[in-house]
Amino acid sequence: MHYPEPLARLIEAFQKLPGIGPKTATRLAFYVLKLPDEDVRALAEALQAVKRDLKTCSICHNVTDRDPCAICSDPTRDRRTICVVEEPKDIAAMEKMKGYRGLYHVLGGVLSPLDGIGPEELKIKSLLERLQDETVEEVIIATNPSVEGEATAVYLARLIKPSGIRVTRIASGLPVGGDLEYADEVTLARALEGRRDV
């Protein structure tokens, strides 16, 4: 169907977002068309503010509106522990549980030779520089349990262990409320490996 040019451009713009196909993009564009002018202006301003006002923390590479970020500049955080994650959104997930009070380091992805992502494309060098500080006692590797995430975890462990710093990996296994019969073999194996005393 042929849409007026401004609407067609908006549909095309929405389709560039991850997980948004032509039907969803069209539905979103027509939704925006029905919004009051002030809501459209607020949406446009929010989009512009994200690009204008956010930056990357020079220490941990988290997305922030100030440098260093709120976590790196918080004197109450435990500076003996650094949790390594793939992306800034992973920090939000960790912070939601309110059980971790250490620092973070965002890699900016995982090793993926097929996609042309090697160690140089990740923030590994700056992580190693941070570990020169004698206060760091443990690095928790919290990459996703994918093939690339596991390869990245192994690579980091090999780099860090010779320094004498403890390197740990987050456990993976069955989710709370999950059924054994629906779990795959790898997940069950991980759950068994990560068992602990009761």
PDB file of C-alpha atoms in Angstrom:
ATOM      1  CA  MET A   1       0.000   0.000   0.000  1.00  0.00           C
ATOM      2  CA  HIS A   2       1.217   3.483  -0.816  1.00  0.00           C
ATOM      3  CA  TYR A   3       1.335   5.825   2.181  1.00  0.00           C
ATOM      4  CA  PRO A   4       1.937   9.577   2.168  1.00  0.00           C
ATOM      5  CA  GLU A   5       5.680  10.269   2.221  1.00  0.00           C
ATOM      6  CA  PRO A   6       5.953  11.443   5.895  1.00  0.00           C
ATOM      7  CA  LEU A   7       4.069   8.352   7.102  1.00  0.00           C
ATOM      8  CA  ALA A   8       6.124   6.055   4.869  1.00  0.00           C
ATOM      9  CA  ARG A   9       9.338   7.583   6.303  1.00  0.00           C
ATOM     10  CA  LEU A  10       8.110   7.008   9.867  1.00  0.00           C
ATOM     11  CA  ILE A  11       7.228   3.382   9.068  1.00  0.00           C
ATOM     12  CA  GLU A  12      10.668   2.909   7.533  1.00  0.00           C
ATOM     13  CA  ALA A  13      12.310   4.470  10.609  1.00  0.00           C
ATOM     14  CA  PHE A  14      10.436   2.140  12.970  1.00  0.00           C
ATOM     15  CA  GLN A  15      11.496  -0.887  10.895  1.00  0.00           C
ATOM     16  CA  LYS A  16      15.149  -0.079  11.651  1.00  0.00           C
ATOM     17  CA  LEU A  17      14.516  -0.902  15.312  1.00  0.00           C
ATOM     18  CA  PRO A  18      15.363  -4.483  16.360  1.00  0.00           C
ATOM     19  CA  GLY A  19      12.408  -6.857  16.348  1.00  0.00           C
ATOM     20  CA  ILE A  20      10.128  -4.463  14.479  1.00  0.00           C
ATOM     21  CA  GLY A  21       8.765  -5.822  11.213  1.00  0.00           C
ATOM     22  CA  PRO A  22       6.626  -4.059   8.596  1.00  0.00           C
ATOM     23  CA  LYS A  23       3.291  -4.749  10.328  1.00  0.00           C
ATOM     24  CA  THR A  24       4.430  -3.568  13.752  1.00  0.00           C
ATOM     25  CA  ALA A  25       6.146  -0.523  12.217  1.00  0.00           C
ATOM     26  CA  THR A  26       2.920   0.405  10.418  1.00  0.00           C
ATOM     27  CA  ARG A  27       0.880  -0.061  13.612  1.00  0.00           C
ATOM     28  CA  LEU A  28       3.318   2.145  15.581  1.00  0.00           C
ATOM     29  CA  ALA A  29       3.297   4.840  12.894  1.00  0.00           C
ATOM     30  CA  PHE A  30      -0.509   5.005  12.892  1.00  0.00           C
ATOM     31  CA  TYR A  31      -0.462   5.088  16.701  1.00  0.00           C
ATOM     32  CA  VAL A  32       1.896   8.081  16.626  1.00  0.00           C
ATOM     33  CA  LEU A  33      -0.410   9.719  14.072  1.00  0.00           C
ATOM     34  CA  LYS A  34      -3.279   9.544  16.604  1.00  0.00           C
ATOM     35  CA  LEU A  35      -1.241  10.901  19.532  1.00  0.00           C
ATOM     36  CA  PRO A  36      -1.809  14.472  20.732  1.00  0.00           C
ATOM     37  CA  ASP A  37       0.817  16.933  19.487  1.00  0.00           C
ATOM     38  CA  GLU A  38       2.366  17.346  22.964  1.00  0.00           C
ATOM     39  CA  ASP A  39       2.901  13.570  23.280  1.00  0.00           C
ATOM     40  CA  VAL A  40       4.589  13.449  19.859  1.00  0.00           C
ATOM     41  CA  ARG A  41       6.832  16.364  20.851  1.00  0.00           C
ATOM     42  CA  ALA A  42       7.707  14.605  24.147  1.00  0.00           C
ATOM     43  CA  LEU A  43       8.575  11.403  22.245  1.00  0.00           C
ATOM     44  CA  ALA A  44      10.743  13.308  19.768  1.00  0.00           C
ATOM     45  CA  GLU A  45      12.483  15.180  22.605  1.00  0.00           C
ATOM     46  CA  ALA A  46      13.127  11.934  24.504  1.00  0.00           C
ATOM     47  CA  LEU A  47      14.725  10.410  21.382  1.00  0.00           C
ATOM     48  CA  GLN A  48      16.904  13.483  20.841  1.00  0.00           C
ATOM     49  CA  ALA A  49      17.884  13.656  24.526  1.00  0.00           C
ATOM     50  CA  VAL A  50      19.123  10.064  24.471  1.00  0.00           C
ATOM     51  CA  LYS A  51      21.560  10.911  21.678  1.00  0.00           C
ATOM     52  CA  ARG A  52      22.426  14.388  22.987  1.00  0.00           C
ATOM     53  CA  ASP A  53      22.745  13.853  26.745  1.00  0.00           C
ATOM     54  CA  LEU A  54      24.082  10.320  27.166  1.00  0.00           C
ATOM     55  CA  LYS A  55      27.719   9.288  26.996  1.00  0.00           C
ATOM     56  CA  THR A  56      29.877   6.337  27.944  1.00  0.00           C
ATOM     57  CA  CYS A  57      31.525   6.211  31.365  1.00  0.00           C
ATOM     58  CA  SER A  58      35.286   6.554  30.917  1.00  0.00           C
ATOM     59  CA  ILE A  59      35.891   3.941  33.633  1.00  0.00           C
ATOM     60  CA  CYS A  60      33.349   1.120  33.186  1.00  0.00           C
ATOM     61  CA  HIS A  61      31.857   1.987  29.746  1.00  0.00           C
ATOM     62  CA  ASN A  62      28.292   2.055  31.076  1.00  0.00           C
ATOM     63  CA  VAL A  63      25.795   4.459  29.499  1.00  0.00           C
ATOM     64  CA  THR A  64      25.520   7.549  31.669  1.00  0.00           C
ATOM     65  CA  ASP A  65      24.573  11.210  31.737  1.00  0.00           C
ATOM     66  CA  ARG A  66      27.703  12.100  33.730  1.00  0.00           C
ATOM     67  CA  ASP A  67      31.306  10.928  33.742  1.00  0.00           C
ATOM     68  CA  PRO A  68      32.196   8.936  35.757  1.00  0.00           C
ATOM     69  CA  CYS A  69      28.832   7.203  36.090  1.00  0.00           C
ATOM     70  CA  ALA A  70      26.840   7.036  39.326  1.00  0.00           C
ATOM     71  CA  ILE A  71      28.110   3.527  40.141  1.00  0.00           C
ATOM     72  CA  CYS A  72      31.809   4.280  39.581  1.00  0.00           C
ATOM     73  CA  SER A  73      31.585   7.498  41.600  1.00  0.00           C
ATOM     74  CA  ASP A  74      29.632   5.929  44.487  1.00  0.00           C
ATOM     75  CA  PRO A  75      32.036   5.661  47.462  1.00  0.00           C
ATOM     76  CA  THR A  76      29.878   2.973  49.107  1.00  0.00           C
ATOM     77  CA  ARG A  77      30.457   0.431  46.291  1.00  0.00           C
ATOM     78  CA  ASP A  78      32.817  -2.482  46.987  1.00  0.00           C
ATOM     79  CA  ARG A  79      35.925  -1.692  44.921  1.00  0.00           C
ATOM     80  CA  ARG A  80      37.389  -5.170  45.484  1.00  0.00           C
ATOM     81  CA  THR A  81      34.987  -6.750  42.977  1.00  0.00           C
ATOM     82  CA  ILE A  82      34.352  -6.033  39.291  1.00  0.00           C
ATOM     83  CA  CYS A  83      31.497  -7.736  37.455  1.00  0.00           C
ATOM     84  CA  VAL A  84      32.168  -7.988  33.709  1.00  0.00           C
ATOM     85  CA  VAL A  85      29.068  -7.804  31.501  1.00  0.00           C
ATOM     86  CA  GLU A  86      28.451  -7.699  27.760  1.00  0.00           C
ATOM     87  CA  GLU A  87      26.242  -4.597  27.446  1.00  0.00           C
ATOM     88  CA  PRO A  88      25.024  -1.672  29.606  1.00  0.00           C
ATOM     89  CA  LYS A  89      21.535  -3.218  29.799  1.00  0.00           C
ATOM     90  CA  ASP A  90      23.114  -6.135  31.707  1.00  0.00           C
ATOM     91  CA  ILE A  91      24.094  -3.744  34.505  1.00  0.00           C
ATOM     92  CA  ALA A  92      20.453  -2.714  34.849  1.00  0.00           C
ATOM     93  CA  ALA A  93      19.472  -6.383  35.212  1.00  0.00           C
ATOM     94  CA  MET A  94      22.141  -6.969  37.885  1.00  0.00           C
ATOM     95  CA  GLU A  95      21.209  -3.813  39.792  1.00  0.00           C
ATOM     96  CA  LYS A  96      17.532  -4.802  39.829  1.00  0.00           C
ATOM     97  CA  MET A  97      18.254  -7.741  42.153  1.00  0.00           C
ATOM     98  CA  LYS A  98      19.938  -5.398  44.686  1.00  0.00           C
ATOM     99  CA  GLY A  99      22.308  -8.158  45.817  1.00  0.00           C
ATOM    100  CA  TYR A 100      25.560  -6.988  44.211  1.00  0.00           C
ATOM    101  CA  ARG A 101      27.394  -3.913  45.539  1.00  0.00           C
ATOM    102  CA  GLY A 102      30.637  -4.055  43.561  1.00  0.00           C
ATOM    103  CA  LEU A 103      31.705  -2.283  40.373  1.00  0.00           C
ATOM    104  CA  TYR A 104      31.090  -3.195  36.724  1.00  0.00           C
ATOM    105  CA  HIS A 105      32.901  -3.302  33.415  1.00  0.00           C
ATOM    106  CA  VAL A 106      31.049  -3.338  30.085  1.00  0.00           C
ATOM    107  CA  LEU A 107      32.843  -5.221  27.303  1.00  0.00           C
ATOM    108  CA  GLY A 108      30.639  -3.889  24.517  1.00  0.00           C
ATOM    109  CA  GLY A 109      29.893  -7.381  23.170  1.00  0.00           C
ATOM    110  CA  VAL A 110      31.498 -10.813  23.086  1.00  0.00           C
ATOM    111  CA  LEU A 111      34.185 -12.512  21.044  1.00  0.00           C
ATOM    112  CA  SER A 112      32.702 -13.624  17.740  1.00  0.00           C
ATOM    113  CA  PRO A 113      35.298 -14.344  15.047  1.00  0.00           C
ATOM    114  CA  LEU A 114      32.584 -15.102  12.478  1.00  0.00           C
ATOM    115  CA  ASP A 115      31.258 -11.556  12.946  1.00  0.00           C
ATOM    116  CA  GLY A 116      34.748 -10.057  12.936  1.00  0.00           C
ATOM    117  CA  ILE A 117      34.710  -9.282  16.674  1.00  0.00           C
ATOM    118  CA  GLY A 118      38.049 -10.043  18.268  1.00  0.00           C
ATOM    119  CA  PRO A 119      39.645  -8.870  21.539  1.00  0.00           C
ATOM    120  CA  GLU A 120      40.577  -5.507  19.978  1.00  0.00           C
ATOM    121  CA  GLU A 121      36.917  -4.655  19.342  1.00  0.00           C
ATOM    122  CA  LEU A 122      35.981  -5.185  23.002  1.00  0.00           C
ATOM    123  CA  LYS A 123      36.878  -3.143  26.100  1.00  0.00           C
ATOM    124  CA  ILE A 124      39.316  -5.795  27.349  1.00  0.00           C
ATOM    125  CA  LYS A 125      42.402  -3.576  27.424  1.00  0.00           C
ATOM    126  CA  SER A 126      40.723  -1.045  29.718  1.00  0.00           C
ATOM    127  CA  LEU A 127      39.564  -3.895  31.988  1.00  0.00           C
ATOM    128  CA  LEU A 128      43.137  -5.132  32.336  1.00  0.00           C
ATOM    129  CA  GLU A 129      44.272  -1.575  33.107  1.00  0.00           C
ATOM    130  CA  ARG A 130      41.648  -1.347  35.873  1.00  0.00           C
ATOM    131  CA  LEU A 131      42.962  -4.588  37.371  1.00  0.00           C
ATOM    132  CA  GLN A 132      46.376  -2.969  37.960  1.00  0.00           C
ATOM    133  CA  ASP A 133      44.761  -1.389  41.019  1.00  0.00           C
ATOM    134  CA  GLU A 134      45.757  -3.540  44.007  1.00  0.00           C
ATOM    135  CA  THR A 135      42.288  -3.285  45.570  1.00  0.00           C
ATOM    136  CA  VAL A 136      40.626  -5.593  43.013  1.00  0.00           C
ATOM    137  CA  GLU A 137      40.399  -9.116  44.464  1.00  0.00           C
ATOM    138  CA  GLU A 138      37.744 -10.741  42.275  1.00  0.00           C
ATOM    139  CA  VAL A 139      36.435 -10.485  38.726  1.00  0.00           C
ATOM    140  CA  ILE A 140      32.985 -11.962  38.172  1.00  0.00           C
ATOM    141  CA  ILE A 141      32.390 -12.828  34.523  1.00  0.00           C
ATOM    142  CA  ALA A 142      28.689 -12.395  33.775  1.00  0.00           C
ATOM    143  CA  THR A 143      28.564 -12.911  30.022  1.00  0.00           C
ATOM    144  CA  ASN A 144      25.548 -14.728  28.584  1.00  0.00           C
ATOM    145  CA  PRO A 145      25.664 -18.551  28.514  1.00  0.00           C
ATOM    146  CA  SER A 146      25.978 -18.623  24.711  1.00  0.00           C
ATOM    147  CA  VAL A 147      28.874 -20.123  22.744  1.00  0.00           C
ATOM    148  CA  GLU A 148      30.339 -16.623  22.278  1.00  0.00           C
ATOM    149  CA  GLY A 149      29.724 -15.689  25.918  1.00  0.00           C
ATOM    150  CA  GLU A 150      31.450 -18.844  27.116  1.00  0.00           C
ATOM    151  CA  ALA A 151      34.402 -18.297  24.769  1.00  0.00           C
ATOM    152  CA  THR A 152      34.730 -14.732  26.038  1.00  0.00           C
ATOM    153  CA  ALA A 153      34.617 -15.927  29.657  1.00  0.00           C
ATOM    154  CA  VAL A 154      37.360 -18.506  29.036  1.00  0.00           C
ATOM    155  CA  TYR A 155      39.494 -15.931  27.203  1.00  0.00           C
ATOM    156  CA  LEU A 156      39.164 -13.389  30.032  1.00  0.00           C
ATOM    157  CA  ALA A 157      39.896 -16.002  32.688  1.00  0.00           C
ATOM    158  CA  ARG A 158      43.118 -16.976  30.909  1.00  0.00           C
ATOM    159  CA  LEU A 159      44.187 -13.331  30.756  1.00  0.00           C
ATOM    160  CA  ILE A 160      43.329 -12.470  34.369  1.00  0.00           C
ATOM    161  CA  LYS A 161      44.259 -15.587  36.388  1.00  0.00           C
ATOM    162  CA  PRO A 162      48.065 -15.143  36.098  1.00  0.00           C
ATOM    163  CA  SER A 163      47.700 -11.837  38.001  1.00  0.00           C
ATOM    164  CA  GLY A 164      46.485 -13.738  41.079  1.00  0.00           C
ATOM    165  CA  ILE A 165      43.045 -12.115  41.006  1.00  0.00           C
ATOM    166  CA  ARG A 166      40.194 -14.544  41.668  1.00  0.00           C
ATOM    167  CA  VAL A 167      38.079 -15.121  38.543  1.00  0.00           C
ATOM    168  CA  THR A 168      34.541 -16.471  38.936  1.00  0.00           C
ATOM    169  CA  ARG A 169      31.685 -17.136  36.520  1.00  0.00           C
ATOM    170  CA  ILE A 170      28.016 -16.592  37.292  1.00  0.00           C
ATOM    171  CA  ALA A 171      26.113 -19.839  37.679  1.00  0.00           C
ATOM    172  CA  SER A 172      23.567 -20.897  35.114  1.00  0.00           C
ATOM    173  CA  GLY A 173      20.886 -23.528  35.233  1.00  0.00           C
ATOM    174  CA  LEU A 174      17.185 -23.879  35.828  1.00  0.00           C
ATOM    175  CA  PRO A 175      15.052 -20.787  36.344  1.00  0.00           C
ATOM    176  CA  VAL A 176      12.817 -20.551  39.402  1.00  0.00           C
ATOM    177  CA  GLY A 177       9.469 -22.040  38.456  1.00  0.00           C
ATOM    178  CA  GLY A 178      10.963 -23.993  35.541  1.00  0.00           C
ATOM    179  CA  ASP A 179      10.222 -27.664  34.870  1.00  0.00           C
ATOM    180  CA  LEU A 180      12.980 -30.251  34.473  1.00  0.00           C
ATOM    181  CA  GLU A 181      11.171 -31.906  31.580  1.00  0.00           C
ATOM    182  CA  TYR A 182      11.406 -28.730  29.461  1.00  0.00           C
ATOM    183  CA  ALA A 183      15.070 -27.984  30.164  1.00  0.00           C
ATOM    184  CA  ASP A 184      17.672 -28.750  27.520  1.00  0.00           C
ATOM    185  CA  GLU A 185      20.677 -30.981  28.231  1.00  0.00           C
ATOM    186  CA  VAL A 186      23.185 -28.124  28.514  1.00  0.00           C
ATOM    187  CA  THR A 187      21.018 -26.248  31.027  1.00  0.00           C
ATOM    188  CA  LEU A 188      20.547 -29.392  33.119  1.00  0.00           C
ATOM    189  CA  ALA A 189      24.286 -30.117  33.028  1.00  0.00           C
ATOM    190  CA  ARG A 190      25.034 -26.559  34.200  1.00  0.00           C
ATOM    191  CA  ALA A 191      22.472 -26.820  36.979  1.00  0.00           C
ATOM    192  CA  LEU A 192      24.095 -30.058  38.148  1.00  0.00           C
ATOM    193  CA  GLU A 193      27.620 -28.574  38.003  1.00  0.00           C
ATOM    194  CA  GLY A 194      26.536 -25.516  39.967  1.00  0.00           C
ATOM    195  CA  ARG A 195      24.876 -27.487  42.759  1.00  0.00           C
ATOM    196  CA  ARG A 196      25.603 -26.515  46.353  1.00  0.00           C
ATOM    197  CA  ASP A 197      25.034 -27.885  49.830  1.00  0.00           C
ATOM    198  CA  VAL A 198      21.609 -27.377  51.393  1.00  0.00           C
TER     199      VAL A 198
END
